[in-house]
Structures are given as structure tokens and as C-alpha cells.
């Protein structure tokens, strides 16, 4: 059983997460906290396998608590459930090792998908009798993240448009710029930049500055998958 701590200062959101959690096999609610400080007390008091963590709370922020969890509670996974939609917040959370990032308001389907994916990963990696091949890793963990948009996308990111852009980028054999991709998608560079920022924040697109020409440097991207 995966023991869950909900860290959320909005009681309605916390109640909703608790109700959704009850309907997913293999999880049990161990506690709720409305602040980072209260969450730390519960983490120190008993074993918590998963923290459902908000970003914005009074006192300690969710990002500050995430750093503490990743430094001191090595066996505890974290799924962010937050209204924060800017690429810096998403990228920082991913770099610190969150298992998933869910943007409010969220659906029960997206919530369930995140927890079931985590449960499957834990089951796979805690079964010592099973030799874990690359094929198993790809089918059950990594390949699910490649080539398909998540079940829920942030506000302003259309899932169908995102998938069309991904298909174009997957066909690029080398570095490319926004200017290169614009005619292939029929989407303006301003709109493309928003989707590129999202793909970079979810670690599917890499970038570097090209200072080779005159004037402003050009950002060149490469598909990571």
C-alpha cells in the first residue's frame, strides 16, 4: 500500500484529492497538511511514500518543501498539484525529481493516470525477482512519456496542436529554430514559442544559443523525445 500525504492549503482541493484517492487501488491516505511546516512534522513522524504537493502555501512554499523532501526523505515520491503554470516553476520541479506535475483545475482522469503510473513504476522497481530489460522500461515507464502529450495540458496549450507540433519536431534530423518550424506547422512564431517553452519545461526539447551571425543570437532547438 502506498501511503499518501496531501499538502494543500485549500480545503476544497484537499477534499477533492482525498475523494479521488479513495477510488484508486493501492493507495491509502496517511494525513493532510495545510502548510509546509505541518507536512514536515508528519513526514518525520512516520513513513510517507507519496506527497501530493501544492506550490503556493502560507509560510514555506511547495518548492522549498520539495527540496527538503528530496534531500532528506529519499524514498518519498512527490507529485505537484498546483496552479503554477510558468515554465520556470515546471522546469525547477522536474529538475528536482517530481514524479508528475498536475495543473489545477485537474480532472479525475488525469489524477488517476498520475497515480497509476507511479504505482506501476514502484511495483516494477521493487520486484527483485524480475530482470528489468530495456524493453520493460520502455513499455512501462519511459516510452509513455515520448511522443504523446499528457492527458491534461496547461491552460493555453491545446492537446491536438501540441501533438501536431510534436510530429513535426520528431521528423527534424538536426537543430532547428522557430523560423524553421513556422512554415511546417502554419503556426505563428509567437504561438510556437509558447509550445516550445512547454516542451522544454517537460524535458522533451533542448535548446542552445547560436551566436554565429550578426545581431541577436538565434535559439536553436533539438528534439529529445
mmCIF file of C-alpha atoms in Angstrom:
data_model
loop_
_atom_site.group_PDB
_atom_site.id
_atom_site.type_symbol
_atom_site.label_atom_id
_atom_site.label_comp_id
_atom_site.label_asym_id
_atom_site.label_seq_id
_atom_site.Cartn_x
_atom_site.Cartn_y
_atom_site.Cartn_z
ATOM 1 C CA UNK A 1 0.000 0.000 0.000
ATOM 2 C CA UNK A 2 1.365 3.421 -0.987
ATOM 3 C CA UNK A 3 0.975 5.845 1.925
ATOM 4 C CA UNK A 4 -0.018 9.343 0.815
ATOM 5 C CA UNK A 5 0.264 12.783 2.405
ATOM 6 C CA UNK A 6 -1.791 15.625 0.901
ATOM 7 C CA UNK A 7 -0.166 19.047 1.361
ATOM 8 C CA UNK A 8 -2.689 21.689 0.311
ATOM 9 C CA UNK A 9 -3.912 24.875 1.997
ATOM 10 C CA UNK A 10 -7.236 24.944 0.110
ATOM 11 C CA UNK A 11 -9.557 22.533 1.978
ATOM 12 C CA UNK A 12 -11.810 22.046 -1.062
ATOM 13 C CA UNK A 13 -8.890 20.930 -3.230
ATOM 14 C CA UNK A 14 -7.573 18.713 -0.423
ATOM 15 C CA UNK A 15 -11.020 17.131 -0.025
ATOM 16 C CA UNK A 16 -11.247 16.528 -3.773
ATOM 17 C CA UNK A 17 -7.821 14.874 -3.876
ATOM 18 C CA UNK A 18 -8.766 12.692 -0.900
ATOM 19 C CA UNK A 19 -12.000 11.571 -2.586
ATOM 20 C CA UNK A 20 -10.198 10.792 -5.851
ATOM 21 C CA UNK A 21 -7.527 8.908 -3.918
ATOM 22 C CA UNK A 22 -10.094 6.624 -2.293
ATOM 23 C CA UNK A 23 -11.091 5.312 -5.704
ATOM 24 C CA UNK A 24 -7.596 4.199 -6.733
ATOM 25 C CA UNK A 25 -6.409 0.768 -5.668
ATOM 26 C CA UNK A 26 -3.114 0.510 -3.818
ATOM 27 C CA UNK A 27 -3.153 3.914 -2.102
ATOM 28 C CA UNK A 28 -4.121 4.996 1.401
ATOM 29 C CA UNK A 29 -4.347 8.487 2.871
ATOM 30 C CA UNK A 30 -1.975 8.820 5.827
ATOM 31 C CA UNK A 31 -2.501 12.505 6.538
ATOM 32 C CA UNK A 32 -3.237 16.034 5.393
ATOM 33 C CA UNK A 33 -1.320 19.246 5.989
ATOM 34 C CA UNK A 34 -2.179 22.832 5.094
ATOM 35 C CA UNK A 35 1.395 24.139 5.334
ATOM 36 C CA UNK A 36 4.927 23.015 4.614
ATOM 37 C CA UNK A 37 5.815 23.145 8.301
ATOM 38 C CA UNK A 38 2.925 20.850 9.245
ATOM 39 C CA UNK A 39 3.830 18.496 6.406
ATOM 40 C CA UNK A 40 7.403 18.204 7.700
ATOM 41 C CA UNK A 41 6.126 17.136 11.115
ATOM 42 C CA UNK A 42 4.065 14.358 9.516
ATOM 43 C CA UNK A 43 6.961 13.283 7.309
ATOM 44 C CA UNK A 44 9.235 12.994 10.333
ATOM 45 C CA UNK A 45 6.609 11.181 12.395
ATOM 46 C CA UNK A 46 6.011 8.278 10.038
ATOM 47 C CA UNK A 47 6.792 6.717 6.690
ATOM 48 C CA UNK A 48 5.206 8.523 3.743
ATOM 49 C CA UNK A 49 5.612 7.089 0.250
ATOM 50 C CA UNK A 50 3.979 9.866 -1.763
ATOM 51 C CA UNK A 51 3.341 13.578 -1.202
ATOM 52 C CA UNK A 52 0.699 15.384 -3.258
ATOM 53 C CA UNK A 53 2.125 18.885 -3.037
ATOM 54 C CA UNK A 54 0.780 22.360 -3.764
ATOM 55 C CA UNK A 55 3.201 25.085 -4.831
ATOM 56 C CA UNK A 56 1.681 28.141 -3.159
ATOM 57 C CA UNK A 57 1.103 27.949 0.599
ATOM 58 C CA UNK A 58 1.497 30.326 3.536
ATOM 59 C CA UNK A 59 4.964 30.185 5.083
ATOM 60 C CA UNK A 60 7.161 27.553 3.478
ATOM 61 C CA UNK A 61 6.498 27.233 -0.247
ATOM 62 C CA UNK A 62 5.916 23.949 -2.005
ATOM 63 C CA UNK A 63 9.241 24.310 -3.815
ATOM 64 C CA UNK A 64 11.081 24.755 -0.515
ATOM 65 C CA UNK A 65 9.384 21.678 0.907
ATOM 66 C CA UNK A 66 10.204 19.737 -2.263
ATOM 67 C CA UNK A 67 13.917 20.491 -1.788
ATOM 68 C CA UNK A 68 13.766 19.241 1.805
ATOM 69 C CA UNK A 69 11.940 16.064 0.797
ATOM 70 C CA UNK A 70 14.432 15.268 -1.962
ATOM 71 C CA UNK A 71 17.353 15.897 0.401
ATOM 72 C CA UNK A 72 16.092 14.069 3.485
ATOM 73 C CA UNK A 73 13.326 11.643 2.512
ATOM 74 C CA UNK A 74 14.864 9.631 -0.304
ATOM 75 C CA UNK A 75 12.088 7.043 -0.594
ATOM 76 C CA UNK A 76 9.281 9.593 -0.827
ATOM 77 C CA UNK A 77 7.893 10.488 -4.248
ATOM 78 C CA UNK A 78 6.278 13.852 -4.952
ATOM 79 C CA UNK A 79 3.520 14.784 -7.387
ATOM 80 C CA UNK A 80 2.940 18.524 -7.746
ATOM 81 C CA UNK A 81 -0.718 19.605 -7.911
ATOM 82 C CA UNK A 82 -0.652 23.347 -8.420
ATOM 83 C CA UNK A 83 -1.945 26.367 -10.293
ATOM 84 C CA UNK A 84 1.637 27.369 -11.198
ATOM 85 C CA UNK A 85 1.868 27.221 -14.989
ATOM 86 C CA UNK A 86 5.021 29.151 -15.851
ATOM 87 C CA UNK A 87 7.870 27.230 -17.419
ATOM 88 C CA UNK A 88 10.405 28.125 -14.704
ATOM 89 C CA UNK A 89 8.297 26.545 -11.954
ATOM 90 C CA UNK A 90 7.634 23.439 -14.035
ATOM 91 C CA UNK A 91 11.276 23.068 -15.059
ATOM 92 C CA UNK A 92 12.551 23.537 -11.499
ATOM 93 C CA UNK A 93 10.105 20.954 -10.176
ATOM 94 C CA UNK A 94 11.086 18.437 -12.853
ATOM 95 C CA UNK A 95 14.785 19.003 -12.200
ATOM 96 C CA UNK A 96 14.205 18.288 -8.528
ATOM 97 C CA UNK A 97 12.655 14.968 -9.420
ATOM 98 C CA UNK A 98 8.875 15.225 -9.143
ATOM 99 C CA UNK A 99 7.103 12.120 -10.396
ATOM 100 C CA UNK A 100 4.439 14.186 -12.153
ATOM 101 C CA UNK A 101 3.127 17.738 -12.472
ATOM 102 C CA UNK A 102 -0.649 18.301 -12.452
ATOM 103 C CA UNK A 103 -2.076 21.742 -13.175
ATOM 104 C CA UNK A 104 -5.221 22.939 -11.385
ATOM 105 C CA UNK A 105 -8.052 22.596 -12.096
ATOM 106 C CA UNK A 106 -7.489 18.909 -12.763
ATOM 107 C CA UNK A 107 -9.706 16.013 -13.783
ATOM 108 C CA UNK A 108 -10.108 12.705 -12.014
ATOM 109 C CA UNK A 109 -8.750 11.009 -15.160
ATOM 110 C CA UNK A 110 -5.504 12.993 -15.035
ATOM 111 C CA UNK A 111 -5.185 12.422 -11.299
ATOM 112 C CA UNK A 112 -5.760 8.692 -11.703
ATOM 113 C CA UNK A 113 -3.277 8.435 -14.584
ATOM 114 C CA UNK A 114 -0.534 10.059 -12.499
ATOM 115 C CA UNK A 115 -1.050 7.782 -9.512
ATOM 116 C CA UNK A 116 -1.432 4.604 -11.542
ATOM 117 C CA UNK A 117 1.784 5.391 -13.412
ATOM 118 C CA UNK A 118 3.585 5.900 -10.103
ATOM 119 C CA UNK A 119 2.158 2.683 -8.691
ATOM 120 C CA UNK A 120 3.281 0.721 -11.752
ATOM 121 C CA UNK A 121 6.795 2.174 -11.547
ATOM 122 C CA UNK A 122 7.089 1.345 -7.848
ATOM 123 C CA UNK A 123 5.815 -2.185 -8.392
ATOM 124 C CA UNK A 124 8.292 -2.746 -11.199
ATOM 125 C CA UNK A 125 11.302 -1.367 -9.341
ATOM 126 C CA UNK A 126 10.562 -3.185 -6.075
ATOM 127 C CA UNK A 127 10.286 -6.656 -7.627
ATOM 128 C CA UNK A 128 13.826 -8.070 -7.305
ATOM 129 C CA UNK A 129 12.900 -11.389 -8.927
ATOM 130 C CA UNK A 130 12.077 -9.701 -12.227
ATOM 131 C CA UNK A 131 15.047 -8.859 -14.513
ATOM 132 C CA UNK A 132 14.355 -5.363 -15.840
ATOM 133 C CA UNK A 133 15.230 -5.123 -19.517
ATOM 134 C CA UNK A 134 15.251 -2.016 -21.692
ATOM 135 C CA UNK A 135 12.065 -3.262 -23.345
ATOM 136 C CA UNK A 136 10.289 -3.465 -19.982
ATOM 137 C CA UNK A 137 11.487 0.014 -19.003
ATOM 138 C CA UNK A 138 10.316 1.461 -22.318
ATOM 139 C CA UNK A 139 6.894 -0.183 -22.218
ATOM 140 C CA UNK A 140 6.114 0.517 -18.588
ATOM 141 C CA UNK A 141 7.925 3.748 -17.714
ATOM 142 C CA UNK A 142 9.862 5.800 -20.244
ATOM 143 C CA UNK A 143 8.220 5.308 -23.618
ATOM 144 C CA UNK A 144 4.899 6.522 -22.198
ATOM 145 C CA UNK A 145 6.433 9.977 -21.904
ATOM 146 C CA UNK A 146 7.608 10.117 -25.502
ATOM 147 C CA UNK A 147 5.656 11.391 -28.462
ATOM 148 C CA UNK A 148 2.318 11.875 -26.736
ATOM 149 C CA UNK A 149 1.012 14.925 -24.879
ATOM 150 C CA UNK A 150 -0.107 14.338 -21.292
ATOM 151 C CA UNK A 151 -3.777 13.659 -20.568
ATOM 152 C CA UNK A 152 -4.122 17.227 -19.278
ATOM 153 C CA UNK A 153 -2.166 20.170 -20.657
ATOM 154 C CA UNK A 154 -1.747 23.619 -19.084
ATOM 155 C CA UNK A 155 -4.052 26.495 -19.926
ATOM 156 C CA UNK A 156 -3.247 27.879 -23.366
ATOM 157 C CA UNK A 157 -1.766 24.582 -24.617
ATOM 158 C CA UNK A 158 -4.108 22.731 -26.960
ATOM 159 C CA UNK A 159 -3.502 18.971 -26.928
ATOM 160 C CA UNK A 160 -4.214 18.490 -30.653
ATOM 161 C CA UNK A 161 -1.979 21.398 -31.672
ATOM 162 C CA UNK A 162 0.719 20.108 -29.339
ATOM 163 C CA UNK A 163 0.582 16.652 -30.912
ATOM 164 C CA UNK A 164 0.844 18.147 -34.423
ATOM 165 C CA UNK A 165 3.910 20.153 -33.389
ATOM 166 C CA UNK A 166 5.480 17.064 -31.792
ATOM 167 C CA UNK A 167 5.023 15.088 -35.021
ATOM 168 C CA UNK A 168 6.826 17.825 -36.975
ATOM 169 C CA UNK A 169 9.675 18.035 -34.462
ATOM 170 C CA UNK A 170 10.143 14.259 -34.433
ATOM 171 C CA UNK A 171 10.889 14.459 -38.158
ATOM 172 C CA UNK A 172 13.696 17.002 -37.718
ATOM 173 C CA UNK A 173 17.142 15.426 -38.103
ATOM 174 C CA UNK A 174 19.167 18.348 -36.741
ATOM 175 C CA UNK A 175 18.896 21.612 -34.796
ATOM 176 C CA UNK A 176 16.066 23.940 -35.785
ATOM 177 C CA UNK A 177 14.745 27.394 -34.961
ATOM 178 C CA UNK A 178 11.237 28.771 -34.560
ATOM 179 C CA UNK A 179 11.610 30.282 -38.031
ATOM 180 C CA UNK A 180 12.356 26.826 -39.482
ATOM 181 C CA UNK A 181 9.285 25.230 -37.912
ATOM 182 C CA UNK A 182 6.787 28.036 -38.578
ATOM 183 C CA UNK A 183 6.065 27.125 -42.250
ATOM 184 C CA UNK A 184 5.885 23.411 -41.423
ATOM 185 C CA UNK A 185 3.100 23.907 -38.891
ATOM 186 C CA UNK A 186 1.282 27.015 -40.103
ATOM 187 C CA UNK A 187 1.533 28.384 -36.554
ATOM 188 C CA UNK A 188 2.982 31.819 -35.809
ATOM 189 C CA UNK A 189 6.348 32.053 -34.088
ATOM 190 C CA UNK A 190 4.747 33.741 -31.086
ATOM 191 C CA UNK A 191 2.374 30.801 -30.579
ATOM 192 C CA UNK A 192 5.087 28.253 -31.365
ATOM 193 C CA UNK A 193 7.312 29.774 -28.680
ATOM 194 C CA UNK A 194 4.647 29.005 -26.062
ATOM 195 C CA UNK A 195 4.533 25.347 -27.117
ATOM 196 C CA UNK A 196 8.333 25.150 -27.326
ATOM 197 C CA UNK A 197 8.602 26.536 -23.785
ATOM 198 C CA UNK A 198 6.178 23.878 -22.584
ATOM 199 C CA UNK A 199 8.084 21.065 -24.315
ATOM 200 C CA UNK A 200 11.362 22.373 -22.887
ATOM 201 C CA UNK A 201 9.854 22.527 -19.397
ATOM 202 C CA UNK A 202 8.726 18.904 -19.699
ATOM 203 C CA UNK A 203 12.246 17.907 -20.847
ATOM 204 C CA UNK A 204 11.316 16.899 -24.396
ATOM 205 C CA UNK A 205 13.023 19.797 -26.148
ATOM 206 C CA UNK A 206 16.587 21.035 -25.692
ATOM 207 C CA UNK A 207 17.953 24.409 -26.774
ATOM 208 C CA UNK A 208 21.155 26.414 -27.189
ATOM 209 C CA UNK A 209 22.014 29.925 -28.348
ATOM 210 C CA UNK A 210 23.642 30.358 -31.776
ATOM 211 C CA UNK A 211 25.922 33.419 -31.756
ATOM 212 C CA UNK A 212 27.294 32.771 -35.240
ATOM 213 C CA UNK A 213 25.604 35.613 -37.085
ATOM 214 C CA UNK A 214 25.232 39.354 -36.694
ATOM 215 C CA UNK A 215 22.647 40.901 -34.417
ATOM 216 C CA UNK A 216 20.702 38.978 -31.808
ATOM 217 C CA UNK A 217 21.621 35.326 -31.185
ATOM 218 C CA UNK A 218 19.234 32.686 -32.517
ATOM 219 C CA UNK A 219 17.854 29.975 -30.246
ATOM 220 C CA UNK A 220 18.259 26.564 -31.845
ATOM 221 C CA UNK A 221 16.341 23.592 -30.541
ATOM 222 C CA UNK A 222 16.707 19.828 -30.745
ATOM 223 C CA UNK A 223 14.135 17.119 -30.086
ATOM 224 C CA UNK A 224 14.892 14.949 -27.051
ATOM 225 C CA UNK A 225 11.788 12.751 -27.135
#
